């Protein structure tokens, strides 16, 4: 469905602008209290949404959708990926094109005009290709401003419990790391996908999802 449910905006009549078509397995991220970006997803009939980036701005109880013009090479259409906001960057990771499961990392700097997609080449232990993983940004301690990727499903359908961290250094370079939780058996023993991860202070909560069984 393409309905938007929020408070106080809950009626279809409150949606205006270039409204995205019905879709599932897309990804969104919040960049401001009243602004959301959305990319990708799967459409009715098994086709994949085009590589369009959509912007949603809520104002005066109205939700204004618009399609964003982005320059440069664009990520392939995909579903089951993640979007994260590490100010001022929107980060896209992973997903499936329908024929290939990916572990690419793409970035848009929200301060640039016009927006430009850039494919990041990040050293370090990059997570394996995956779809239906979760991603959230930690804003606490040594992992402050690190995007944490957890779980997902690989190309063979196996569920994963691998954790990866993407961080940006003061010199502007990005790299992948494996948080120390990998080493102390504190992570969930069962891999999972289509779950949700969210940080609250130093705690990362993993909620729901599916396993191989």
PDB file of N, CA, C and O in Angstrom, residues 104-141:
ATOM      1  N   UNK A 104      26.817  -3.417  -1.723  1.00  0.00           N
ATOM      2  CA  UNK A 104      27.289  -2.093  -2.115  1.00  0.00           C
ATOM      3  C   UNK A 104      26.928  -1.054  -1.053  1.00  0.00           C
ATOM      4  O   UNK A 104      25.947  -1.200  -0.334  1.00  0.00           O
ATOM      5  N   UNK A 105      27.715   0.017  -1.036  1.00  0.00           N
ATOM      6  CA  UNK A 105      27.429   1.159  -0.180  1.00  0.00           C
ATOM      7  C   UNK A 105      27.386   2.415  -1.046  1.00  0.00           C
ATOM      8  O   UNK A 105      28.344   2.708  -1.773  1.00  0.00           O
ATOM      9  N   UNK A 106      26.272   3.158  -0.974  1.00  0.00           N
ATOM     10  CA  UNK A 106      26.078   4.392  -1.726  1.00  0.00           C
ATOM     11  C   UNK A 106      25.788   5.531  -0.771  1.00  0.00           C
ATOM     12  O   UNK A 106      25.239   5.316   0.313  1.00  0.00           O
ATOM     13  N   UNK A 107      26.110   6.747  -1.195  1.00  0.00           N
ATOM     14  CA  UNK A 107      26.021   7.891  -0.301  1.00  0.00           C
ATOM     15  C   UNK A 107      25.519   9.124  -1.050  1.00  0.00           C
ATOM     16  O   UNK A 107      25.857   9.334  -2.219  1.00  0.00           O
ATOM     17  N   UNK A 108      24.682   9.926  -0.378  1.00  0.00           N
ATOM     18  CA  UNK A 108      24.311  11.262  -0.838  1.00  0.00           C
ATOM     19  C   UNK A 108      24.632  12.247   0.280  1.00  0.00           C
ATOM     20  O   UNK A 108      24.238  12.025   1.429  1.00  0.00           O
ATOM     21  N   UNK A 109      25.325  13.316  -0.061  1.00  0.00           N
ATOM     22  CA  UNK A 109      25.587  14.397   0.882  1.00  0.00           C
ATOM     23  C   UNK A 109      24.438  15.394   0.783  1.00  0.00           C
ATOM     24  O   UNK A 109      24.250  16.041  -0.250  1.00  0.00           O
ATOM     25  N   UNK A 110      23.653  15.527   1.851  1.00  0.00           N
ATOM     26  CA  UNK A 110      22.477  16.383   1.846  1.00  0.00           C
ATOM     27  C   UNK A 110      22.827  17.874   1.721  1.00  0.00           C
ATOM     28  O   UNK A 110      21.959  18.695   1.456  1.00  0.00           O
ATOM     29  N   UNK A 111      24.107  18.221   1.907  1.00  0.00           N
ATOM     30  CA  UNK A 111      24.512  19.620   1.809  1.00  0.00           C
ATOM     31  C   UNK A 111      24.859  20.015   0.380  1.00  0.00           C
ATOM     32  O   UNK A 111      25.046  21.195   0.094  1.00  0.00           O
ATOM     33  N   UNK A 112      24.967  19.042  -0.520  1.00  0.00           N
ATOM     34  CA  UNK A 112      25.291  19.336  -1.906  1.00  0.00           C
ATOM     35  C   UNK A 112      24.040  19.718  -2.679  1.00  0.00           C
ATOM     36  O   UNK A 112      22.944  19.234  -2.397  1.00  0.00           O
ATOM     37  N   UNK A 113      24.191  20.577  -3.654  1.00  0.00           N
ATOM     38  CA  UNK A 113      23.093  20.987  -4.518  1.00  0.00           C
ATOM     39  C   UNK A 113      23.621  21.071  -5.947  1.00  0.00           C
ATOM     40  O   UNK A 113      24.467  21.920  -6.246  1.00  0.00           O
ATOM     41  N   UNK A 114      23.188  20.184  -6.851  1.00  0.00           N
ATOM     42  CA  UNK A 114      22.155  19.157  -6.635  1.00  0.00           C
ATOM     43  C   UNK A 114      22.719  17.948  -5.896  1.00  0.00           C
ATOM     44  O   UNK A 114      23.941  17.804  -5.753  1.00  0.00           O
ATOM     45  N   UNK A 115      21.810  17.066  -5.453  1.00  0.00           N
ATOM     46  CA  UNK A 115      22.230  15.822  -4.831  1.00  0.00           C
ATOM     47  C   UNK A 115      22.950  14.952  -5.860  1.00  0.00           C
ATOM     48  O   UNK A 115      22.606  14.933  -7.049  1.00  0.00           O
ATOM     49  N   UNK A 116      23.957  14.197  -5.372  1.00  0.00           N
ATOM     50  CA  UNK A 116      24.722  13.296  -6.228  1.00  0.00           C
ATOM     51  C   UNK A 116      24.897  11.964  -5.507  1.00  0.00           C
ATOM     52  O   UNK A 116      25.357  11.933  -4.355  1.00  0.00           O
ATOM     53  N   UNK A 117      24.518  10.862  -6.166  1.00  0.00           N
ATOM     54  CA  UNK A 117      24.828   9.542  -5.618  1.00  0.00           C
ATOM     55  C   UNK A 117      26.312   9.247  -5.809  1.00  0.00           C
ATOM     56  O   UNK A 117      26.851   9.466  -6.896  1.00  0.00           O
ATOM     57  N   UNK A 118      26.972   8.767  -4.776  1.00  0.00           N
ATOM     58  CA  UNK A 118      28.368   8.355  -4.879  1.00  0.00           C
ATOM     59  C   UNK A 118      28.510   6.948  -4.309  1.00  0.00           C
ATOM     60  O   UNK A 118      28.029   6.656  -3.211  1.00  0.00           O
ATOM     61  N   UNK A 119      29.139   6.083  -5.079  1.00  0.00           N
ATOM     62  CA  UNK A 119      29.399   4.725  -4.595  1.00  0.00           C
ATOM     63  C   UNK A 119      30.666   4.742  -3.756  1.00  0.00           C
ATOM     64  O   UNK A 119      31.728   5.180  -4.226  1.00  0.00           O
ATOM     65  N   UNK A 120      30.557   4.297  -2.504  1.00  0.00           N
ATOM     66  CA  UNK A 120      31.695   4.332  -1.593  1.00  0.00           C
ATOM     67  C   UNK A 120      32.511   3.045  -1.696  1.00  0.00           C
ATOM     68  O   UNK A 120      31.955   1.942  -1.740  1.00  0.00           O
ATOM     69  N   UNK A 121      33.809   3.208  -1.741  1.00  0.00           N
ATOM     70  CA  UNK A 121      34.732   2.079  -1.621  1.00  0.00           C
ATOM     71  C   UNK A 121      35.354   2.160  -0.233  1.00  0.00           C
ATOM     72  O   UNK A 121      36.196   3.029   0.027  1.00  0.00           O
ATOM     73  N   UNK A 122      34.913   1.285   0.651  1.00  0.00           N
ATOM     74  CA  UNK A 122      35.290   1.381   2.067  1.00  0.00           C
ATOM     75  C   UNK A 122      36.169   0.203   2.453  1.00  0.00           C
ATOM     76  O   UNK A 122      35.762  -0.956   2.285  1.00  0.00           O
ATOM     77  N   UNK A 123      37.378   0.454   2.958  1.00  0.00           N
ATOM     78  CA  UNK A 123      38.225  -0.645   3.428  1.00  0.00           C
ATOM     79  C   UNK A 123      37.649  -1.266   4.697  1.00  0.00           C
ATOM     80  O   UNK A 123      36.732  -0.725   5.313  1.00  0.00           O
ATOM     81  N   UNK A 124      38.227  -2.405   5.073  1.00  0.00           N
ATOM     82  CA  UNK A 124      37.793  -3.076   6.294  1.00  0.00           C
ATOM     83  C   UNK A 124      36.908  -4.269   5.994  1.00  0.00           C
ATOM     84  O   UNK A 124      36.605  -4.575   4.839  1.00  0.00           O
ATOM     85  N   UNK A 125      36.484  -4.983   7.033  1.00  0.00           N
ATOM     86  CA  UNK A 125      35.684  -6.206   6.885  1.00  0.00           C
ATOM     87  C   UNK A 125      34.238  -5.909   6.504  1.00  0.00           C
ATOM     88  O   UNK A 125      33.338  -5.898   7.343  1.00  0.00           O
ATOM     89  N   UNK A 126      33.998  -5.678   5.224  1.00  0.00           N
ATOM     90  CA  UNK A 126      32.665  -5.325   4.735  1.00  0.00           C
ATOM     91  C   UNK A 126      31.701  -6.489   4.939  1.00  0.00           C
ATOM     92  O   UNK A 126      32.048  -7.648   4.702  1.00  0.00           O
ATOM     93  N   UNK A 127      30.476  -6.221   5.384  1.00  0.00           N
ATOM     94  CA  UNK A 127      29.488  -7.292   5.521  1.00  0.00           C
ATOM     95  C   UNK A 127      29.270  -8.021   4.201  1.00  0.00           C
ATOM     96  O   UNK A 127      29.371  -7.429   3.117  1.00  0.00           O
ATOM     97  N   UNK A 128      28.968  -9.298   4.284  1.00  0.00           N
ATOM     98  CA  UNK A 128      28.695 -10.090   3.100  1.00  0.00           C
ATOM     99  C   UNK A 128      27.399  -9.609   2.441  1.00  0.00           C
ATOM    100  O   UNK A 128      26.574  -8.954   3.082  1.00  0.00           O
ATOM    101  N   UNK A 129      27.189  -9.902   1.148  1.00  0.00           N
ATOM    102  CA  UNK A 129      25.953  -9.492   0.479  1.00  0.00           C
ATOM    103  C   UNK A 129      24.727  -9.994   1.236  1.00  0.00           C
ATOM    104  O   UNK A 129      24.702 -11.133   1.710  1.00  0.00           O
ATOM    105  N   UNK A 130      23.700  -9.131   1.332  1.00  0.00           N
ATOM    106  CA  UNK A 130      22.523  -9.478   2.136  1.00  0.00           C
ATOM    107  C   UNK A 130      21.309  -8.652   1.739  1.00  0.00           C
ATOM    108  O   UNK A 130      21.417  -7.564   1.169  1.00  0.00           O
ATOM    109  N   UNK A 131      20.158  -9.184   2.096  1.00  0.00           N
ATOM    110  CA  UNK A 131      18.881  -8.538   1.869  1.00  0.00           C
ATOM    111  C   UNK A 131      18.069  -8.669   3.151  1.00  0.00           C
ATOM    112  O   UNK A 131      18.275  -9.595   3.930  1.00  0.00           O
ATOM    113  N   UNK A 132      17.185  -7.728   3.408  1.00  0.00           N
ATOM    114  CA  UNK A 132      16.311  -7.745   4.589  1.00  0.00           C
ATOM    115  C   UNK A 132      17.080  -7.662   5.910  1.00  0.00           C
ATOM    116  O   UNK A 132      16.648  -8.205   6.921  1.00  0.00           O
ATOM    117  N   UNK A 133      18.218  -6.992   5.909  1.00  0.00           N
ATOM    118  CA  UNK A 133      18.963  -6.742   7.137  1.00  0.00           C
ATOM    119  C   UNK A 133      18.371  -5.523   7.832  1.00  0.00           C
ATOM    120  O   UNK A 133      17.388  -4.929   7.369  1.00  0.00           O
ATOM    121  N   UNK A 134      18.972  -5.124   8.941  1.00  0.00           N
ATOM    122  CA  UNK A 134      18.578  -3.888   9.624  1.00  0.00           C
ATOM    123  C   UNK A 134      19.791  -2.978   9.731  1.00  0.00           C
ATOM    124  O   UNK A 134      20.941  -3.426   9.654  1.00  0.00           O
ATOM    125  N   UNK A 135      19.522  -1.678   9.899  1.00  0.00           N
ATOM    126  CA  UNK A 135      20.589  -0.701  10.060  1.00  0.00           C
ATOM    127  C   UNK A 135      20.085   0.432  10.933  1.00  0.00           C
ATOM    128  O   UNK A 135      18.960   0.902  10.769  1.00  0.00           O
ATOM    129  N   UNK A 136      20.918   0.854  11.875  1.00  0.00           N
ATOM    130  CA  UNK A 136      20.596   2.035  12.672  1.00  0.00           C
ATOM    131  C   UNK A 136      21.912   2.675  13.099  1.00  0.00           C
ATOM    132  O   UNK A 136      22.966   2.025  13.105  1.00  0.00           O
ATOM    133  N   UNK A 137      21.852   3.946  13.468  1.00  0.00           N
ATOM    134  CA  UNK A 137      23.065   4.672  13.834  1.00  0.00           C
ATOM    135  C   UNK A 137      23.177   4.778  15.348  1.00  0.00           C
ATOM    136  O   UNK A 137      22.207   5.128  16.030  1.00  0.00           O
ATOM    137  N   UNK A 138      24.349   4.423  15.856  1.00  0.00           N
ATOM    138  CA  UNK A 138      24.623   4.561  17.286  1.00  0.00           C
ATOM    139  C   UNK A 138      25.111   5.986  17.554  1.00  0.00           C
ATOM    140  O   UNK A 138      25.865   6.545  16.767  1.00  0.00           O
ATOM    141  N   UNK A 139      24.676   6.565  18.637  1.00  0.00           N
ATOM    142  CA  UNK A 139      25.114   7.913  18.992  1.00  0.00           C
ATOM    143  C   UNK A 139      25.614   7.935  20.437  1.00  0.00           C
ATOM    144  O   UNK A 139      25.286   8.837  21.208  1.00  0.00           O
ATOM    145  N   UNK A 140      26.441   6.925  20.751  1.00  0.00           N
ATOM    146  CA  UNK A 140      26.903   6.786  22.127  1.00  0.00           C
ATOM    147  C   UNK A 140      28.304   6.198  22.123  1.00  0.00           C
ATOM    148  O   UNK A 140      28.612   5.263  21.375  1.00  0.00           O
ATOM    149  N   UNK A 141      29.175   6.730  22.984  1.00  0.00           N
ATOM    150  CA  UNK A 141      30.482   6.119  23.261  1.00  0.00           C
ATOM    151  C   UNK A 141      31.389   6.013  22.042  1.00  0.00           C
ATOM    152  O   UNK A 141      31.355   6.842  21.134  1.00  0.00           O
TER     153      UNK A 141
END
